[in-house]
mmCIF file of C-alpha atoms in Angstrom:
data_model
loop_
_atom_site.group_PDB
_atom_site.id
_atom_site.type_symbol
_atom_site.label_atom_id
_atom_site.label_comp_id
_atom_site.label_asym_id
_atom_site.label_seq_id
_atom_site.Cartn_x
_atom_site.Cartn_y
_atom_site.Cartn_z
ATOM 1 C CA MET T 1 78.811 49.536 -9.764
ATOM 2 C CA VAL T 2 76.639 48.127 -12.555
ATOM 3 C CA ARG T 3 79.382 45.622 -13.437
ATOM 4 C CA GLN T 4 79.639 44.555 -9.796
ATOM 5 C CA LYS T 5 75.863 44.081 -9.525
ATOM 6 C CA GLY T 6 75.425 42.665 -13.055
ATOM 7 C CA LEU T 7 74.624 39.115 -11.959
ATOM 8 C CA TRP T 8 72.138 40.367 -9.370
ATOM 9 C CA ILE T 9 70.465 42.626 -11.977
ATOM 10 C CA TYR T 10 70.085 39.785 -14.502
ATOM 11 C CA ARG T 11 68.745 37.450 -11.804
ATOM 12 C CA LYS T 12 66.122 40.024 -10.739
ATOM 13 C CA LEU T 13 65.068 40.595 -14.344
ATOM 14 C CA ALA T 14 64.714 36.832 -14.858
ATOM 15 C CA GLU T 15 62.669 36.536 -11.651
ATOM 16 C CA ARG T 16 60.385 39.325 -12.813
ATOM 17 C CA ASP T 17 59.853 37.618 -16.167
ATOM 18 C CA PHE T 18 59.069 34.341 -14.369
ATOM 19 C CA VAL T 19 56.642 35.982 -11.939
ATOM 20 C CA VAL T 20 54.894 38.193 -14.456
ATOM 21 C CA GLY T 21 54.659 35.567 -17.184
ATOM 22 C CA PRO T 22 53.035 36.217 -20.527
ATOM 23 C CA GLY T 23 49.551 36.763 -19.081
ATOM 24 C CA ARG T 24 46.293 36.659 -20.972
ATOM 25 C CA PRO T 25 44.270 39.843 -21.299
ATOM 26 C CA LYS T 26 40.745 39.783 -19.920
ATOM 27 C CA GLU T 27 37.950 39.702 -22.483
ATOM 28 C CA TYR T 28 35.035 40.579 -20.180
ATOM 29 C CA VAL T 29 32.843 37.790 -21.442
ATOM 30 C CA PRO T 30 30.222 35.861 -19.458
ATOM 31 C CA GLY T 31 31.735 33.253 -17.144
ATOM 32 C CA GLU T 32 35.203 34.793 -17.120
ATOM 33 C CA THR T 33 36.837 34.589 -13.686
ATOM 34 C CA PHE T 34 37.982 37.530 -11.560
ATOM 35 C CA HIS T 35 39.510 37.382 -8.086
ATOM 36 C CA TYR T 36 38.709 39.408 -5.001
ATOM 37 C CA LEU T 37 40.340 38.703 -1.626
ATOM 38 C CA GLY T 38 41.537 35.339 -2.873
ATOM 39 C CA ARG T 39 38.148 34.090 -4.047
ATOM 40 C CA SER T 40 37.092 33.537 -7.647
ATOM 41 C CA TYR T 41 33.983 35.201 -8.995
ATOM 42 C CA ARG T 42 32.482 34.692 -12.430
ATOM 43 C CA LEU T 43 31.412 37.568 -14.645
ATOM 44 C CA ARG T 44 27.809 38.084 -15.664
ATOM 45 C CA LEU T 45 26.794 40.720 -18.220
ATOM 46 C CA VAL T 46 23.629 42.578 -17.238
ATOM 47 C CA ASP T 47 21.349 45.166 -18.803
ATOM 48 C CA ALA T 48 21.591 48.818 -17.832
ATOM 49 C CA VAL T 49 18.480 49.439 -15.757
ATOM 50 C CA ASN T 50 17.471 51.726 -12.888
ATOM 51 C CA GLY T 51 20.813 53.476 -12.481
ATOM 52 C CA ARG T 52 22.741 50.231 -12.012
ATOM 53 C CA PRO T 53 26.472 50.963 -11.590
ATOM 54 C CA PRO T 54 28.759 49.837 -14.412
ATOM 55 C CA LEU T 55 30.252 47.089 -12.198
ATOM 56 C CA GLN T 56 29.227 45.507 -8.929
ATOM 57 C CA LEU T 57 29.813 42.351 -6.918
ATOM 58 C CA GLN T 58 26.351 40.914 -6.369
ATOM 59 C CA GLN T 59 25.424 37.556 -4.822
ATOM 60 C CA GLY T 60 28.691 35.889 -5.757
ATOM 61 C CA TRP T 61 28.916 37.329 -9.277
ATOM 62 C CA PHE T 62 30.707 40.303 -10.744
ATOM 63 C CA GLU T 63 28.036 42.042 -12.794
ATOM 64 C CA LEU T 64 29.202 44.266 -15.636
ATOM 65 C CA ARG T 65 26.706 46.236 -17.669
ATOM 66 C CA ARG T 66 26.654 45.158 -21.303
ATOM 67 C CA ASP T 67 26.922 48.749 -22.484
ATOM 68 C CA GLU T 68 30.174 49.089 -20.470
ATOM 69 C CA GLN T 69 31.836 45.834 -21.595
ATOM 70 C CA GLU T 70 34.408 47.620 -23.762
ATOM 71 C CA ARG T 71 35.507 49.668 -20.740
ATOM 72 C CA GLY T 72 35.818 46.615 -18.486
ATOM 73 C CA ASP T 73 39.494 47.254 -17.656
ATOM 74 C CA GLY T 74 38.773 50.703 -16.312
ATOM 75 C CA HIS T 75 35.683 49.642 -14.385
ATOM 76 C CA PHE T 76 37.458 46.753 -12.676
ATOM 77 C CA THR T 77 40.449 48.910 -11.785
ATOM 78 C CA GLU T 78 38.146 51.586 -10.381
ATOM 79 C CA TRP T 79 36.147 48.966 -8.451
ATOM 80 C CA TYR T 80 39.287 47.498 -6.836
ATOM 81 C CA VAL T 81 40.552 50.968 -5.920
ATOM 82 C CA GLN T 82 37.212 52.027 -4.435
ATOM 83 C CA HIS T 83 36.643 48.829 -2.447
ATOM 84 C CA GLY T 84 40.285 48.188 -1.650
ATOM 85 C CA GLN T 85 41.185 51.470 -0.008
ATOM 86 C CA PRO T 86 38.962 51.078 3.100
ATOM 87 C CA TRP T 87 39.723 47.347 3.374
ATOM 88 C CA LEU T 88 43.490 47.909 3.203
ATOM 89 C CA ARG T 89 43.227 50.867 5.574
ATOM 90 C CA ARG T 90 41.624 48.636 8.240
ATOM 91 C CA ARG T 91 44.331 45.988 7.760
ATOM 92 C CA ALA T 92 47.099 48.604 7.970
ATOM 93 C CA GLU T 93 45.659 50.041 11.188
ATOM 94 C CA LEU T 94 45.361 46.578 12.727
ATOM 95 C CA HIS T 95 48.930 45.555 11.891
ATOM 96 C CA ALA T 96 50.379 48.976 12.756
ATOM 97 C CA LEU T 97 49.373 48.361 16.370
ATOM 98 C CA ARG T 98 51.400 45.115 16.415
ATOM 99 C CA ILE T 99 54.435 46.737 14.831
ATOM 100 C CA GLU T 100 54.056 49.876 16.945
ATOM 101 C CA VAL T 101 54.105 52.320 14.043
ATOM 102 C CA GLN T 102 51.677 54.952 12.891
ATOM 103 C CA ALA T 103 50.101 53.955 9.587
ATOM 104 C CA GLY T 104 49.805 56.918 7.274
ATOM 105 C CA PRO T 105 47.162 57.351 4.605
ATOM 106 C CA VAL T 106 46.537 54.353 2.345
ATOM 107 C CA ARG T 107 46.399 54.770 -1.416
ATOM 108 C CA VAL T 108 45.426 52.141 -3.955
ATOM 109 C CA GLN T 109 46.736 52.659 -7.475
ATOM 110 C CA ASP T 110 48.673 51.038 -10.285
ATOM 111 C CA LEU T 111 52.244 50.467 -9.058
ATOM 112 C CA GLY T 112 53.546 48.623 -12.093
ATOM 113 C CA PHE T 113 55.364 45.475 -10.950
ATOM 114 C CA ARG T 114 55.228 46.248 -7.223
ATOM 115 C CA TRP T 115 52.544 45.006 -4.821
ATOM 116 C CA GLY T 116 53.151 47.892 -2.463
ATOM 117 C CA SER T 117 55.430 50.736 -1.526
ATOM 118 C CA CYS T 118 55.986 52.911 1.501
ATOM 119 C CA GLY T 119 56.393 56.579 0.799
ATOM 120 C CA SER T 120 56.931 59.419 3.208
ATOM 121 C CA ALA T 121 53.334 60.542 2.680
ATOM 122 C CA ALA T 122 51.411 57.255 2.380
ATOM 123 C CA LEU T 123 51.314 53.488 2.164
ATOM 124 C CA ASN T 124 50.714 52.597 -1.471
ATOM 125 C CA PHE T 125 49.241 49.325 -2.714
ATOM 126 C CA HIS T 126 48.695 48.066 -6.222
ATOM 127 C CA TRP T 127 45.008 47.602 -6.955
ATOM 128 C CA ARG T 128 45.780 43.994 -7.961
ATOM 129 C CA THR T 129 46.761 43.316 -4.350
ATOM 130 C CA LEU T 130 43.025 43.053 -3.640
ATOM 131 C CA GLN T 131 42.891 39.913 -5.770
ATOM 132 C CA LEU T 132 45.262 38.040 -3.447
ATOM 133 C CA PRO T 133 44.153 35.898 -0.492
ATOM 134 C CA PRO T 134 43.859 37.974 2.724
ATOM 135 C CA ARG T 135 46.750 36.158 4.440
ATOM 136 C CA ILE T 136 49.044 37.176 1.549
ATOM 137 C CA ILE T 137 47.706 40.735 1.519
ATOM 138 C CA ASP T 138 48.547 40.886 5.226
ATOM 139 C CA TYR T 139 52.147 39.990 4.375
ATOM 140 C CA VAL T 140 52.295 42.857 1.838
ATOM 141 C CA VAL T 141 50.770 45.258 4.377
ATOM 142 C CA ILE T 142 53.210 44.262 7.138
ATOM 143 C CA HIS T 143 56.120 44.471 4.695
ATOM 144 C CA GLU T 144 55.222 48.075 3.870
ATOM 145 C CA LEU T 145 54.504 49.034 7.485
ATOM 146 C CA VAL T 146 57.942 47.792 8.562
ATOM 147 C CA HIS T 147 59.460 50.076 5.927
ATOM 148 C CA ILE T 148 58.241 53.012 8.031
ATOM 149 C CA ILE T 149 60.928 52.016 10.571
ATOM 150 C CA GLU T 150 63.421 50.125 8.400
ATOM 151 C CA PRO T 151 63.772 51.600 4.889
ATOM 152 C CA ARG T 152 66.131 48.907 3.509
ATOM 153 C CA HIS T 153 65.704 45.159 3.143
ATOM 154 C CA ASP T 154 68.508 44.455 5.583
ATOM 155 C CA GLN T 155 68.646 42.012 8.482
ATOM 156 C CA ALA T 156 66.895 44.424 10.867
ATOM 157 C CA PHE T 157 64.020 44.792 8.385
ATOM 158 C CA TRP T 158 63.423 41.034 8.051
ATOM 159 C CA GLN T 159 63.708 40.549 11.821
ATOM 160 C CA ARG T 160 60.916 43.080 12.375
ATOM 161 C CA VAL T 161 58.788 41.422 9.683
ATOM 162 C CA GLU T 162 59.333 38.048 11.366
ATOM 163 C CA ARG T 163 58.383 39.435 14.786
ATOM 164 C CA ALA T 164 55.095 40.704 13.355
ATOM 165 C CA MET T 165 54.475 37.627 11.186
ATOM 166 C CA PRO T 166 56.499 34.528 12.137
ATOM 167 C CA ASP T 167 55.464 32.644 8.966
ATOM 168 C CA TYR T 168 56.282 35.560 6.635
ATOM 169 C CA GLN T 169 58.767 33.459 4.629
ATOM 170 C CA ALA T 170 56.070 30.987 3.522
ATOM 171 C CA ARG T 171 53.786 33.866 2.531
ATOM 172 C CA LYS T 172 56.607 35.628 0.683
ATOM 173 C CA GLU T 173 57.389 32.427 -1.235
ATOM 174 C CA TRP T 174 53.702 31.891 -2.050
ATOM 175 C CA LEU T 175 53.534 35.411 -3.486
ATOM 176 C CA ALA T 176 56.684 34.851 -5.552
ATOM 177 C CA GLU T 177 55.326 31.570 -6.933
ATOM 178 C CA HIS T 178 51.667 32.486 -7.440
ATOM 179 C CA GLY T 179 51.555 36.277 -7.706
ATOM 180 C CA HIS T 180 51.681 36.192 -11.510
ATOM 181 C CA GLN T 181 48.226 34.575 -11.534
ATOM 182 C CA PHE T 182 46.744 37.806 -10.220
#
């Protein structure tokens, strides 16, 4: 089976390398850019006063406490998880009505190279999904909701996706071309 699918496997690995790219780790320095719902926000380092949380989005700036700068990765991940879960839950409920499925619980976590997954117990989304523009997030949400009915990426699956989102192909291509930036 591996020999039969060898070309497909190598093509998928090459696509992953293209999409993921080398990437540059965040440094958590003033002025560095972070995305939320498709918009760019600059980072400002602030002093720890009056019980200020380690990270917050305030008046168009991400504000990270100076004393927490070394733990920036963890604080941003936690922030996206905390703020993303209710936002994605609302989007899943909205689109579930159109698809006529029951959206299960929504979890936001690190899914490795996947934007989302549909398990028997929950809809799962990578915390980085919250960095994408809302119209692209909606594509990821619909994709996972359709998996509740159609588990495989066969013709029936893509037909249901198209019924729910007629321009899904353009959104899918945008994600393939630009997803590595997030």
